[in-house]
Every structure is written in structure tokens, then in C-alpha cells.
mmCIF file with all atom_site columns, C-alpha atoms and ligand atoms in Angstrom:
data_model
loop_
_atom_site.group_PDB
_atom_site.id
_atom_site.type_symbol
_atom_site.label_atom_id
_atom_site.label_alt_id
_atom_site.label_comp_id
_atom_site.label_asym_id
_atom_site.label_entity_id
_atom_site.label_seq_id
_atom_site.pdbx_PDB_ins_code
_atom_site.Cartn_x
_atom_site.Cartn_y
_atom_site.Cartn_z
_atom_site.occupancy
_atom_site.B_iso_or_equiv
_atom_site.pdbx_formal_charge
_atom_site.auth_seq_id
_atom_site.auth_comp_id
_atom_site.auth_asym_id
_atom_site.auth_atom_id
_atom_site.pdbx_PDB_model_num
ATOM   1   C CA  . UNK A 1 1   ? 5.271   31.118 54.687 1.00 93.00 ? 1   UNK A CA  1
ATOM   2   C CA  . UNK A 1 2   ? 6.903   30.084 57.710 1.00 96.00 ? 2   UNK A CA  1
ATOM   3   C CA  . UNK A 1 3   ? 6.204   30.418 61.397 1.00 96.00 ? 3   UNK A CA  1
ATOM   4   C CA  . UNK A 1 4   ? 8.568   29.758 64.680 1.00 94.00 ? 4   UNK A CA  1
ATOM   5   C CA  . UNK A 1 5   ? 5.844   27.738 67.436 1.00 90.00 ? 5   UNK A CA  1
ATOM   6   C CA  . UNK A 1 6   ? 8.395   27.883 70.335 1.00 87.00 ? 6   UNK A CA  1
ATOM   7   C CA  . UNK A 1 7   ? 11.190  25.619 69.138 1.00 88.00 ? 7   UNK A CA  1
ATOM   8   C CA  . UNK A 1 8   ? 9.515   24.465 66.471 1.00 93.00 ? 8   UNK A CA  1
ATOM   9   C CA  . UNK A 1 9   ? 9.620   25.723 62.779 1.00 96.00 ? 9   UNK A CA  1
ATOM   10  C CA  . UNK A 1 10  ? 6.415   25.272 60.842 1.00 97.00 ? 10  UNK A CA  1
ATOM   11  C CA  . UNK A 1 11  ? 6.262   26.330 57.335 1.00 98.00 ? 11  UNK A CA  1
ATOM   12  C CA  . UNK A 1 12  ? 4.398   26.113 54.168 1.00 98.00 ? 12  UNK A CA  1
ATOM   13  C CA  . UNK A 1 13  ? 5.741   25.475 50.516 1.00 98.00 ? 13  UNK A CA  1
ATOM   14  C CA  . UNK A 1 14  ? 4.810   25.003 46.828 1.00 98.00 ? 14  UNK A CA  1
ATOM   15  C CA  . UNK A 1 15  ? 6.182   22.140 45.921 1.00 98.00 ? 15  UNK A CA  1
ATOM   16  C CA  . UNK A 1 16  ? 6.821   17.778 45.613 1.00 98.00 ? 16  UNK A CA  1
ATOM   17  C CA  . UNK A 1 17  ? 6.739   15.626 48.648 1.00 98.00 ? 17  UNK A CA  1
ATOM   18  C CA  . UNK A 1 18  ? 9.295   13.667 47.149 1.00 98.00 ? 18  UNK A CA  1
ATOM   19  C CA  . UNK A 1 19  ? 11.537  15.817 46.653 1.00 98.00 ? 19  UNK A CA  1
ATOM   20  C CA  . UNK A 1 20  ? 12.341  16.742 50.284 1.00 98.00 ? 20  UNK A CA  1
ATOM   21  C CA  . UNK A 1 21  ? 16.159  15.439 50.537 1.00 98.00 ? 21  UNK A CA  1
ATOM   22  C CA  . UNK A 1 22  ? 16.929  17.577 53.825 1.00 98.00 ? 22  UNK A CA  1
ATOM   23  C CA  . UNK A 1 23  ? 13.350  16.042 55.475 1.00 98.00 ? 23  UNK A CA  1
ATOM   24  C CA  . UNK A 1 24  ? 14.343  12.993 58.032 1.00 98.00 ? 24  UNK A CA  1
ATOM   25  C CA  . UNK A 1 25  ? 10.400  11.647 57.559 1.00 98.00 ? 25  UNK A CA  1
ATOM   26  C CA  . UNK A 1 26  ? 7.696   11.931 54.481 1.00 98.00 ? 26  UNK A CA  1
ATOM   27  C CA  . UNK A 1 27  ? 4.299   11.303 55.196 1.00 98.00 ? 27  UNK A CA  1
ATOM   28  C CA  . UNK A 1 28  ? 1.741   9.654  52.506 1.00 98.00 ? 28  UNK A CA  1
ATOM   29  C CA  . UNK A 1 29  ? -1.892  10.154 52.328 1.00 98.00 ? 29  UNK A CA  1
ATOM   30  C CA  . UNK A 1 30  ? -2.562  6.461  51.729 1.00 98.00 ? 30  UNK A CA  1
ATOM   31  C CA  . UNK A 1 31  ? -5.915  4.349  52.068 1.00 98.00 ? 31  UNK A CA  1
ATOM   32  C CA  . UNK A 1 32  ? -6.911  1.842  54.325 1.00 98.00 ? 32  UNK A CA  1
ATOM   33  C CA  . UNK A 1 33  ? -5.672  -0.990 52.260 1.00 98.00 ? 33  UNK A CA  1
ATOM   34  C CA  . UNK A 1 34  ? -2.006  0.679  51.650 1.00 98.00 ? 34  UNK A CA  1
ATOM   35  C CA  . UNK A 1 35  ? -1.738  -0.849 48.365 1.00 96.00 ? 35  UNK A CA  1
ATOM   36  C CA  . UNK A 1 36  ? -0.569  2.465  46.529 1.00 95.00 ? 36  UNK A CA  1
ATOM   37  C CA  . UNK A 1 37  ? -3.385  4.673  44.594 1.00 94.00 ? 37  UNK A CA  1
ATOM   38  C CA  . UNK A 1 38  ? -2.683  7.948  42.739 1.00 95.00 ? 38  UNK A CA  1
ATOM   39  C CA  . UNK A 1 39  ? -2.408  11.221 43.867 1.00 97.00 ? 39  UNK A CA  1
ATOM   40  C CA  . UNK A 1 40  ? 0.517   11.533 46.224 1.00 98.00 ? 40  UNK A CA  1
ATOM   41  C CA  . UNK A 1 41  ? 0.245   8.163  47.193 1.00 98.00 ? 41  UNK A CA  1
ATOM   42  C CA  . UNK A 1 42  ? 0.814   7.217  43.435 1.00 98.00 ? 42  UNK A CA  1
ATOM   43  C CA  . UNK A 1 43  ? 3.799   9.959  43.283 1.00 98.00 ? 43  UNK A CA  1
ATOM   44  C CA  . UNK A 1 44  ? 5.439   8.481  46.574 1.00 98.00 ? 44  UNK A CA  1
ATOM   45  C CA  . UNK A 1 45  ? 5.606   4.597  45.600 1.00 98.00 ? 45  UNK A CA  1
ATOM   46  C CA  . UNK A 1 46  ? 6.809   5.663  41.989 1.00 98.00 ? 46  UNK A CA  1
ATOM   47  C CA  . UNK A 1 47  ? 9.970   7.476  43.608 1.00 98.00 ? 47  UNK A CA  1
ATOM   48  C CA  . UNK A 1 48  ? 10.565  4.813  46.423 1.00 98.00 ? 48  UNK A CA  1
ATOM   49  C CA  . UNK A 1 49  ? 10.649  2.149  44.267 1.00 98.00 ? 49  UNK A CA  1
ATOM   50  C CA  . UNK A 1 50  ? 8.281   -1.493 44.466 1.00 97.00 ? 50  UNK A CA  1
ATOM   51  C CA  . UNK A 1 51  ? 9.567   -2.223 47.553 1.00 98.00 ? 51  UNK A CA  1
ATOM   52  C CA  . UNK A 1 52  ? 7.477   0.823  49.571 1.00 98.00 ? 52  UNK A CA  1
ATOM   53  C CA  . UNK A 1 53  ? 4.281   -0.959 48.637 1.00 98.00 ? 53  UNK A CA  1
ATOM   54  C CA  . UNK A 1 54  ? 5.128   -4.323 49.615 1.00 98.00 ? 54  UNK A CA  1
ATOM   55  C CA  . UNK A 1 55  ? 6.493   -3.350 53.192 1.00 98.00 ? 55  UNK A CA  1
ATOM   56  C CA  . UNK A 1 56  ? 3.215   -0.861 53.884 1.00 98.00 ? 56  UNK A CA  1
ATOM   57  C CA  . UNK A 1 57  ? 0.500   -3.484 52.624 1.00 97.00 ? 57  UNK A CA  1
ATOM   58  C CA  . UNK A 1 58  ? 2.058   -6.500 55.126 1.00 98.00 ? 58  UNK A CA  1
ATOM   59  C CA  . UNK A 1 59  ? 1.303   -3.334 57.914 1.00 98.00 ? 59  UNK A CA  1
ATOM   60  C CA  . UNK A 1 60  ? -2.556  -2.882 56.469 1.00 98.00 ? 60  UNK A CA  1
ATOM   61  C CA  . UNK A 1 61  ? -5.514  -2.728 56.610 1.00 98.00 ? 61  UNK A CA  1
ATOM   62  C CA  . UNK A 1 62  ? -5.696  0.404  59.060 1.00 98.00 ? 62  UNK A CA  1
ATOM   63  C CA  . UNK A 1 63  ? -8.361  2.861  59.642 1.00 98.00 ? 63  UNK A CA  1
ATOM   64  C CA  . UNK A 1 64  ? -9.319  6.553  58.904 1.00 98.00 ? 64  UNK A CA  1
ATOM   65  C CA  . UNK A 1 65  ? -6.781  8.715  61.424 1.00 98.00 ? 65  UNK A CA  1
ATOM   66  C CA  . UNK A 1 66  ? -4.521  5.794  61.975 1.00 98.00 ? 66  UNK A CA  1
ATOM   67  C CA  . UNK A 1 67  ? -0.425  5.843  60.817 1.00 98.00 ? 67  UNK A CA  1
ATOM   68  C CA  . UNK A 1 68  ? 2.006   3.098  59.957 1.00 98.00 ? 68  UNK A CA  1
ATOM   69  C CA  . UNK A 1 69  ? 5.457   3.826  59.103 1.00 98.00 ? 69  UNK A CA  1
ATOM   70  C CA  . UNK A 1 70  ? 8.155   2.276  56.706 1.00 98.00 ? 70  UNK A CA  1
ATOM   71  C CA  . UNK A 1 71  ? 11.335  2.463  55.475 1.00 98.00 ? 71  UNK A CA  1
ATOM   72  C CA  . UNK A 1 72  ? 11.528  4.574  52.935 1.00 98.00 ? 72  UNK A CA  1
ATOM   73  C CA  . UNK A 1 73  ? 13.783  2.763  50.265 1.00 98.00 ? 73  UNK A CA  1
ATOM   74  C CA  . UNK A 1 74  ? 14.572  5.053  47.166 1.00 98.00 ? 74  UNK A CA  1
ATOM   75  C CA  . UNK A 1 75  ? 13.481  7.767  48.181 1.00 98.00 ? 75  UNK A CA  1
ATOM   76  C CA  . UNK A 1 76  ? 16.316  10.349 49.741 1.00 98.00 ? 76  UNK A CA  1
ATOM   77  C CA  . UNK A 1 77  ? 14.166  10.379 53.344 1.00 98.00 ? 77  UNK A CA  1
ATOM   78  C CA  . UNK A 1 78  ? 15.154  7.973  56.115 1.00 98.00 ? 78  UNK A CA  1
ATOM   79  C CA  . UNK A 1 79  ? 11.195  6.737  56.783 1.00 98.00 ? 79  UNK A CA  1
ATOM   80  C CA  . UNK A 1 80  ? 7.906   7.419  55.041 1.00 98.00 ? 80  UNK A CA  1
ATOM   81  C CA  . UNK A 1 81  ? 4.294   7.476  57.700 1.00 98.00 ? 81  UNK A CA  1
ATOM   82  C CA  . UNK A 1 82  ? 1.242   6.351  55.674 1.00 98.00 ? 82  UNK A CA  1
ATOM   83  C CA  . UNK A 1 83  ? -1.573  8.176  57.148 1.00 98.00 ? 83  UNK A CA  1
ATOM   84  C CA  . UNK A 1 84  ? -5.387  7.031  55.850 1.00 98.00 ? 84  UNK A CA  1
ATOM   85  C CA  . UNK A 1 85  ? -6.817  10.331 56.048 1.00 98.00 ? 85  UNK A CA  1
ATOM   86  C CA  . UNK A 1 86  ? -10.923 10.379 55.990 1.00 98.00 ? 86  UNK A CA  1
ATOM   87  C CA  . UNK A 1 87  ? -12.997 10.825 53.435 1.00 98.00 ? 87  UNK A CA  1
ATOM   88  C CA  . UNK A 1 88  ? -14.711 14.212 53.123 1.00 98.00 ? 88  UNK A CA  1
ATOM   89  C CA  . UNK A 1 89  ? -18.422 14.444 55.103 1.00 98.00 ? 89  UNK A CA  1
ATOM   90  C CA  . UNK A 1 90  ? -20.763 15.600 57.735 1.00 97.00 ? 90  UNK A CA  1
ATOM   91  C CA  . UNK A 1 91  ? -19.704 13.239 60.012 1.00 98.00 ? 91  UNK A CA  1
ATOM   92  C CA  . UNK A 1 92  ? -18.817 14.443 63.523 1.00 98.00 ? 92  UNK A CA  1
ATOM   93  C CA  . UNK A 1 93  ? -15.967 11.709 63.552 1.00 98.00 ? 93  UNK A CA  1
ATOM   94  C CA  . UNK A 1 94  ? -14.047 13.286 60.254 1.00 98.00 ? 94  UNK A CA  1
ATOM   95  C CA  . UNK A 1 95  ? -12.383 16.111 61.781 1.00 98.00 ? 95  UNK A CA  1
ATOM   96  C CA  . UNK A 1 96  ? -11.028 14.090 64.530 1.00 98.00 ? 96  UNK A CA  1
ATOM   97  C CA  . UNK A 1 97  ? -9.830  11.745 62.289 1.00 98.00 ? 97  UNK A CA  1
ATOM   98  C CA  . UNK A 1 98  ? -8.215  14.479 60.255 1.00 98.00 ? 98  UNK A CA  1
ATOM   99  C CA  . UNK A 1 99  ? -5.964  15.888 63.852 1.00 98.00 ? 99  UNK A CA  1
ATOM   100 C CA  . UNK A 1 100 ? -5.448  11.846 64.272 1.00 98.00 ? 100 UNK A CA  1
ATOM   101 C CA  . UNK A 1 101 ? -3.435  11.790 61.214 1.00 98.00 ? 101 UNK A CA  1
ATOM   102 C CA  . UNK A 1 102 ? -1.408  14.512 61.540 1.00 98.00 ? 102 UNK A CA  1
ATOM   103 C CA  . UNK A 1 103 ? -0.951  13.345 65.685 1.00 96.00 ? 103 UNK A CA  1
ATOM   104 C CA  . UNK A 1 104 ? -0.597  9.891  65.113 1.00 97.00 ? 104 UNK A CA  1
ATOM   105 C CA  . UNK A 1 105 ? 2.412   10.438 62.550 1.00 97.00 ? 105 UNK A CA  1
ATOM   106 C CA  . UNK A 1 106 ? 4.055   13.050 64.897 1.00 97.00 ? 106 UNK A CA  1
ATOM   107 C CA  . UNK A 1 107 ? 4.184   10.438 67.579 1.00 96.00 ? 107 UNK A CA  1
ATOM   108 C CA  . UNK A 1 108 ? 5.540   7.651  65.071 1.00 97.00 ? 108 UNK A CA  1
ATOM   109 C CA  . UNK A 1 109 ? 8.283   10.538 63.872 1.00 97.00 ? 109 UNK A CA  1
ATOM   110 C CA  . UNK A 1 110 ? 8.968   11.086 67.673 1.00 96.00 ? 110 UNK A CA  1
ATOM   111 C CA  . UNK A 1 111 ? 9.893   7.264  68.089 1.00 96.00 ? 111 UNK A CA  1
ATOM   112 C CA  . UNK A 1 112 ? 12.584  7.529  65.730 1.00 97.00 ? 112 UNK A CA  1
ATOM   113 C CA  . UNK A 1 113 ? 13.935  10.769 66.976 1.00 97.00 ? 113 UNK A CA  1
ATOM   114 C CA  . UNK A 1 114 ? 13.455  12.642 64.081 1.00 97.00 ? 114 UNK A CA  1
ATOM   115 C CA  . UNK A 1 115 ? 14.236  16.107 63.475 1.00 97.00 ? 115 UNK A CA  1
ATOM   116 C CA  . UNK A 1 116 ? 11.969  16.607 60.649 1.00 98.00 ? 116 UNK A CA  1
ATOM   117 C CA  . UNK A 1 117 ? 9.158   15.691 59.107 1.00 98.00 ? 117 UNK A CA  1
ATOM   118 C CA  . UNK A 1 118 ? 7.267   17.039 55.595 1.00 98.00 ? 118 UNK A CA  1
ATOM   119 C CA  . UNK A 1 119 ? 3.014   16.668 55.171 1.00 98.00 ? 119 UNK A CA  1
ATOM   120 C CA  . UNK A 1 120 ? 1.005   16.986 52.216 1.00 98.00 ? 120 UNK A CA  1
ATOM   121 C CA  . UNK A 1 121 ? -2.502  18.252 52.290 1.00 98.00 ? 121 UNK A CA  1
ATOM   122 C CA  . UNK A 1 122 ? -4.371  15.195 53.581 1.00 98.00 ? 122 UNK A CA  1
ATOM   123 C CA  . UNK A 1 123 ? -7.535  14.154 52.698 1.00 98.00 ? 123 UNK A CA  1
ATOM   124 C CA  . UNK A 1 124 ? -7.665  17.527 50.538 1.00 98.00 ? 124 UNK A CA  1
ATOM   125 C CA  . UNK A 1 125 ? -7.615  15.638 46.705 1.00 97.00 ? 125 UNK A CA  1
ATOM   126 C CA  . UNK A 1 126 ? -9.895  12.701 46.059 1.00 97.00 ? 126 UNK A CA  1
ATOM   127 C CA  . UNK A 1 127 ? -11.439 12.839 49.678 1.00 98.00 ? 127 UNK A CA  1
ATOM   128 C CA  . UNK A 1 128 ? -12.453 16.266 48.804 1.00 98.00 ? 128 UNK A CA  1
ATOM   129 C CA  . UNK A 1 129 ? -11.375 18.107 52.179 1.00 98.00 ? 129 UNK A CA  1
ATOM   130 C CA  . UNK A 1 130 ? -12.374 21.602 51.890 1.00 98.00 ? 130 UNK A CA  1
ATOM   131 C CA  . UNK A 1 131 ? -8.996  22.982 51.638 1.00 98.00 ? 131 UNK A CA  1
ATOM   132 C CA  . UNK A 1 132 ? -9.473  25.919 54.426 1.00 98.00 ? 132 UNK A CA  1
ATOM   133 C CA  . UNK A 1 133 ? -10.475 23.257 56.659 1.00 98.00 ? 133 UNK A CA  1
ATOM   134 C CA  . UNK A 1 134 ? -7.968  20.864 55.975 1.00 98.00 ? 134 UNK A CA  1
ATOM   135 C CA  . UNK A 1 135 ? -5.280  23.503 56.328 1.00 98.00 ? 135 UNK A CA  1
ATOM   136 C CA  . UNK A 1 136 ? -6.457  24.941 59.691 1.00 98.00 ? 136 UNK A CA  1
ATOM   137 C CA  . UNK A 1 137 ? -6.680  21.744 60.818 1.00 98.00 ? 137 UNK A CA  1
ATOM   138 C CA  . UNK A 1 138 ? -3.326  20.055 59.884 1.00 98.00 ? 138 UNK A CA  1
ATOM   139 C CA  . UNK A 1 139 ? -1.852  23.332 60.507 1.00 98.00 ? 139 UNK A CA  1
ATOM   140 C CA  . UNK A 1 140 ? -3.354  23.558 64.709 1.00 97.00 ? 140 UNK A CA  1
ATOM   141 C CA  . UNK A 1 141 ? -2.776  20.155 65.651 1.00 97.00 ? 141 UNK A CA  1
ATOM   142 C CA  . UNK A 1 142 ? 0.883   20.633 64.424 1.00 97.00 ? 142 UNK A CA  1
ATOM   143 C CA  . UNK A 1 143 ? 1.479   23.426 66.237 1.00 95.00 ? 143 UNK A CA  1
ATOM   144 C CA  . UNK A 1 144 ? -0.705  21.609 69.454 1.00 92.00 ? 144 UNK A CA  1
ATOM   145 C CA  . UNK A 1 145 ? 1.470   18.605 69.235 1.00 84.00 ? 145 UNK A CA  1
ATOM   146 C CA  . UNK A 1 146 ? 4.672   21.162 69.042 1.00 78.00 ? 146 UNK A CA  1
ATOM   147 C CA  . UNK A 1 147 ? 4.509   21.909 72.972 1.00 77.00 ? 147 UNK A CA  1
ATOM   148 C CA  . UNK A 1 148 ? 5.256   18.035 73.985 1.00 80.00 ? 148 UNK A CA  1
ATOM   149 C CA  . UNK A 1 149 ? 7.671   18.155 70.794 1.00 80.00 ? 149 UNK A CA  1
ATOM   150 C CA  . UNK A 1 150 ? 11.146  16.906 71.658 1.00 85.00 ? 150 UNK A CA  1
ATOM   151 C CA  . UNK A 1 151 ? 13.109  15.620 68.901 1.00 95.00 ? 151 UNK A CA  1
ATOM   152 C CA  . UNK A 1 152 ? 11.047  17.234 66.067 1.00 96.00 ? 152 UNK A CA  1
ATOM   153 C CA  . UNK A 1 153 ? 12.224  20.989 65.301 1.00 95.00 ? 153 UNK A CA  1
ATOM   154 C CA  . UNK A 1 154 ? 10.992  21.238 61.657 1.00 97.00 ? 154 UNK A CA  1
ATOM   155 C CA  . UNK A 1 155 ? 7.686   20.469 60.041 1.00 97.00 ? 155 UNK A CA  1
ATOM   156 C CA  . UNK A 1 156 ? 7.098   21.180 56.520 1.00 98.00 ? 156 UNK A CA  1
ATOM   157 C CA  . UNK A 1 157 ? 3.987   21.409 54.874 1.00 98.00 ? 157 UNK A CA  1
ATOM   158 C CA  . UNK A 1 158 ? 4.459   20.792 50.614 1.00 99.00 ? 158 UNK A CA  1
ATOM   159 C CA  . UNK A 1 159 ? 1.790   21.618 48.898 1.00 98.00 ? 159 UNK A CA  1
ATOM   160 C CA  . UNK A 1 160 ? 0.856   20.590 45.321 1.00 98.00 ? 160 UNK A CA  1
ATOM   161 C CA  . UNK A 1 161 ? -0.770  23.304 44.211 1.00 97.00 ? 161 UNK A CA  1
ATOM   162 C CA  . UNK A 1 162 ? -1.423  27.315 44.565 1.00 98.00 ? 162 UNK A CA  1
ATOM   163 C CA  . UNK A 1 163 ? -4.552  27.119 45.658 1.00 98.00 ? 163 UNK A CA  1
ATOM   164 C CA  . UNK A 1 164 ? -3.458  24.103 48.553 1.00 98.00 ? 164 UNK A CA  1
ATOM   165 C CA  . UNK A 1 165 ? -0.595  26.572 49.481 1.00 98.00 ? 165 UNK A CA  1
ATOM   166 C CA  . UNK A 1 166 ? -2.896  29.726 49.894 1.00 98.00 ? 166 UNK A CA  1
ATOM   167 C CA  . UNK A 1 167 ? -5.451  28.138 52.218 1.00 98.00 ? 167 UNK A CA  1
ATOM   168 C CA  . UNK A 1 168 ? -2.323  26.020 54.605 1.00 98.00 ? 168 UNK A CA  1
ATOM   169 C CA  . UNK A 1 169 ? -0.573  29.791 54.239 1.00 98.00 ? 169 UNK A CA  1
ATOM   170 C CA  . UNK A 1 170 ? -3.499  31.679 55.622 1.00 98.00 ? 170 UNK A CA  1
ATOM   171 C CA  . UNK A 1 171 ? -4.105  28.699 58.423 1.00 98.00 ? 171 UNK A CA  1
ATOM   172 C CA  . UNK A 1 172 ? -0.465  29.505 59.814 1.00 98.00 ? 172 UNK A CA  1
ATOM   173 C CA  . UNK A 1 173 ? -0.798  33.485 59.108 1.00 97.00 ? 173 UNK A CA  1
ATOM   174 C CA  . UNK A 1 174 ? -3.754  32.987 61.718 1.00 96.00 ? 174 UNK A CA  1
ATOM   175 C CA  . UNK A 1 175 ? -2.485  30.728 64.528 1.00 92.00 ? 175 UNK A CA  1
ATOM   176 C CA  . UNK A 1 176 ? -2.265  32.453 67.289 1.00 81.00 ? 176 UNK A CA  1
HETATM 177 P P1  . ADP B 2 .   ? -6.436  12.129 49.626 1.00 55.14 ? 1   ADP B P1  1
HETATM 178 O O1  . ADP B 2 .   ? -6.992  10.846 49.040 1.00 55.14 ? 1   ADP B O1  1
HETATM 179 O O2  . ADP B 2 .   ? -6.005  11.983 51.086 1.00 55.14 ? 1   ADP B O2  1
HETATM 180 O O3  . ADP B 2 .   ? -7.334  13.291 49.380 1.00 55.14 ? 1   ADP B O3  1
HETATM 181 P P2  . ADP B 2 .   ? -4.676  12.869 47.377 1.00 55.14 ? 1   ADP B P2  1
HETATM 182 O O4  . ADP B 2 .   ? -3.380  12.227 47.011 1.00 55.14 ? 1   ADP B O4  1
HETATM 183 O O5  . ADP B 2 .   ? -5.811  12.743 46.430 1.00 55.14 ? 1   ADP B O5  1
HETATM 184 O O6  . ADP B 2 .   ? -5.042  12.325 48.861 1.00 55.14 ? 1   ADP B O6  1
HETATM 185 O O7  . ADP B 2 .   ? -4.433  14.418 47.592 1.00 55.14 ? 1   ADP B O7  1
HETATM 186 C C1  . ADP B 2 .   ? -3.822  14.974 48.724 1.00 55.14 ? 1   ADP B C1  1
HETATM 187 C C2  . ADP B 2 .   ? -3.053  16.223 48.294 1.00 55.14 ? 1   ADP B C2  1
HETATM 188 O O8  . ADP B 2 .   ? -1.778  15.825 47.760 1.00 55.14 ? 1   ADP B O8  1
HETATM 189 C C3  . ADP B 2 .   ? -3.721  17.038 47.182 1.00 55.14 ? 1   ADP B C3  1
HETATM 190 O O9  . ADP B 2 .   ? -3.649  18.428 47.534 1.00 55.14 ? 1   ADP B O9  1
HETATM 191 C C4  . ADP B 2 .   ? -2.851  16.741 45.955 1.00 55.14 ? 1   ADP B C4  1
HETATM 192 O O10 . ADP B 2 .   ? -2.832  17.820 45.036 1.00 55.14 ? 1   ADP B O10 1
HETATM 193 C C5  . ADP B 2 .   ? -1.503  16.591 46.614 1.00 55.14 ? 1   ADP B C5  1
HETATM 194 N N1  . ADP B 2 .   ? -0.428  15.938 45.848 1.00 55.14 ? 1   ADP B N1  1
HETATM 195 C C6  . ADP B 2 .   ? -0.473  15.150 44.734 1.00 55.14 ? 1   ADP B C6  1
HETATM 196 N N2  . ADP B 2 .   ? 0.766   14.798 44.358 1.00 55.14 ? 1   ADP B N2  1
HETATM 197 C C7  . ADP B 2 .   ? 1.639   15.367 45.254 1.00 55.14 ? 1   ADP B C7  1
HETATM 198 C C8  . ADP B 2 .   ? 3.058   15.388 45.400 1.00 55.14 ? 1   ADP B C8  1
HETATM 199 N N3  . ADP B 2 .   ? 3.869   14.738 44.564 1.00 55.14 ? 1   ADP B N3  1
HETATM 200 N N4  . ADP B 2 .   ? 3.598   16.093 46.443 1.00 55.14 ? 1   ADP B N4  1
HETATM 201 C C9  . ADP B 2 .   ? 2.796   16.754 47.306 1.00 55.14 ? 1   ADP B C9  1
HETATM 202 N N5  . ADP B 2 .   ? 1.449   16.761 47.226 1.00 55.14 ? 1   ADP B N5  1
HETATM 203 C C10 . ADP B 2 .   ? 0.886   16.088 46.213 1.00 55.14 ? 1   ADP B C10 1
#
């Protein structure tokens, strides 16, 4: 699934975050501590190598919504963003801190001129994101940011699983 936002190309695939060797920028759904975890946090710091973990923990602790970024040592991107997506709840704040993520690591991706940049589904594993939310979400405050976009042209969501892929498919389908 893919969608042209004015110059920007959004699409969705199935597929392994790191594994994106044409992507400039990967993004990791981290936690606050940015120690590594599992999940795609456990699949990103296995590919880059030791060094990933050391160079985002001297950066931590950060908060729900917030974004570091770091080299991105073995792994074939030029930088890796760890984004501490919230944990799933009521909360009025979690949403917001959801959009911050996905915001918050476009900026960062802006400062090094990037041309690309590939998601996962944050917050949608252990934090238990409902995955329509999460995908409408991450999928409107991409194409929001898009309109003050100026070196990004590509964003790529990968998505671990069918079911991850259908709901951030139908989210683009529906922007309008
Ligand atoms: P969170 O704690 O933010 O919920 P998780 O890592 O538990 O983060 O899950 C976020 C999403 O990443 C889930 O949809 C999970 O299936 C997916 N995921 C796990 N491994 C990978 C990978 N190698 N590439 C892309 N996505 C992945």
C-alpha cells in the first residue's frame, strides 16, 4: 500500500525494520531507559551490533513521546531514532504521546537532511496499542508533518505482521 501526500511518499509493507538498506533513518520503539528490550528493540540492537546500546543508554532516560537519535553502527542505515512510545491506556495524554513519537523523530530525521525514514508499529506489541488506533495515528501525523516536510520524501512504514499491515494499510486507504 502506498500513497503520494504532496511530495511525499508514504507507504506500508510486510516486512523487517532491519532490513531497510535503501532507508537513510530506522526508528526503534525503545523504553525510557534505552537499554535494549525485545520486540523490535531486541531485533534492532542484535543487527547493529553492542555498540547501538551503549551510545542510546549515555542519551537516556527519556520520556513517553520523546526521540533520541544515534548512529546506527552495523546496521546498513546511516542513523537509528529511539522513540519511547506509551504504554497502552485511558489516559488523555497517550495519544498525544503516540503523534509525539512519530513528530519528534521526523524533526530529528529533518536535522540530518534525510531523505528517508522507515517506522515500525509503535507502542502496538507489549504496550498493547490497539492496532487501528496506532495505525491511524502514526499514519495522520506522518502525513500532517509531510506539509512542513523538506528534506524527507519517503516514509516507510514495516510492519511485522499481517494483521499490523492490514490495520496501517486501511489507516492510509482512508486519509484524506
Ligand atoms: P512496543 O513496546 O512499543 O509496543 P514492540 O517491539 O513490542 O514495541 O512492538 C512494536 C511492533 O514492532 C509490533 O507490531 C511488533 O510485532 C513489531 N516488530 C517486532 N520485531 C520487528 C522487526 N524486526 N521489524 C519490524 N517490526 C517488528
Amino acid at each position: 500500500m502506498q500513497r503520494q501526500i504532496g511530495e511525499l511518499v508514504i507507504e506500508c509493507v510486510h516486512g523487517d525494520i532491519t532490513r531497510q538498506a535503501d532507508i537513510d533513518i530506522i526508528v526503534n520503539a525503545a523504553n525510557k531507559q534505552l537499554k535494549g528490550g525485545g520486540g523490535v528493540d531486541g531485533a534492532i540492537n542484535r543487527a547493529a551490533g553492542p555498540e547501538l546500546v551503549k551510545a542510546s543508554r549515555a542519551l537516556a532516560p527519556i520520556e513517553a513521546g520523546q526521540a533520541v537519535i544515534t548512529e546506527a553502527f552495523e546496521l546498513p542505515n546511516d542513523w537509528v531514532v529511539h522513540c519511547v512510545g506509551p504504554v497502552y491506556s485511558q489516559k488523555p495524554e497517550v495519544p498525544k504521546q503516540l503523534a509525539a513519537c512519530y513528530r519528534n523523530a521526523l524533526a530529528l530525521a529533518e536535522d540530518k537532511q534525510a531523505g528517508s525514514i522507515a517506522f515500525p508499529a509503535i507502542s502496538a506489541g507489549i504496550y498493547g496499542y490497539p492496532l487501528d488506533e496506532a495505525g491511524a495515528i502514526a499514519v495522520q501525523t506522518v502525513a500532517e508533518r509531510a506539509r512542513e516536510a523538506v528534506s524527507i520524501e519517503h516514509v516507510r512504514f514495516v510492519l511485522f505482521s499481517e494483521d499490523v499491515l492490514a490495520a496501517f494499510s486501511e489507516a492510509l486507504s482512508e486519509l484524506s
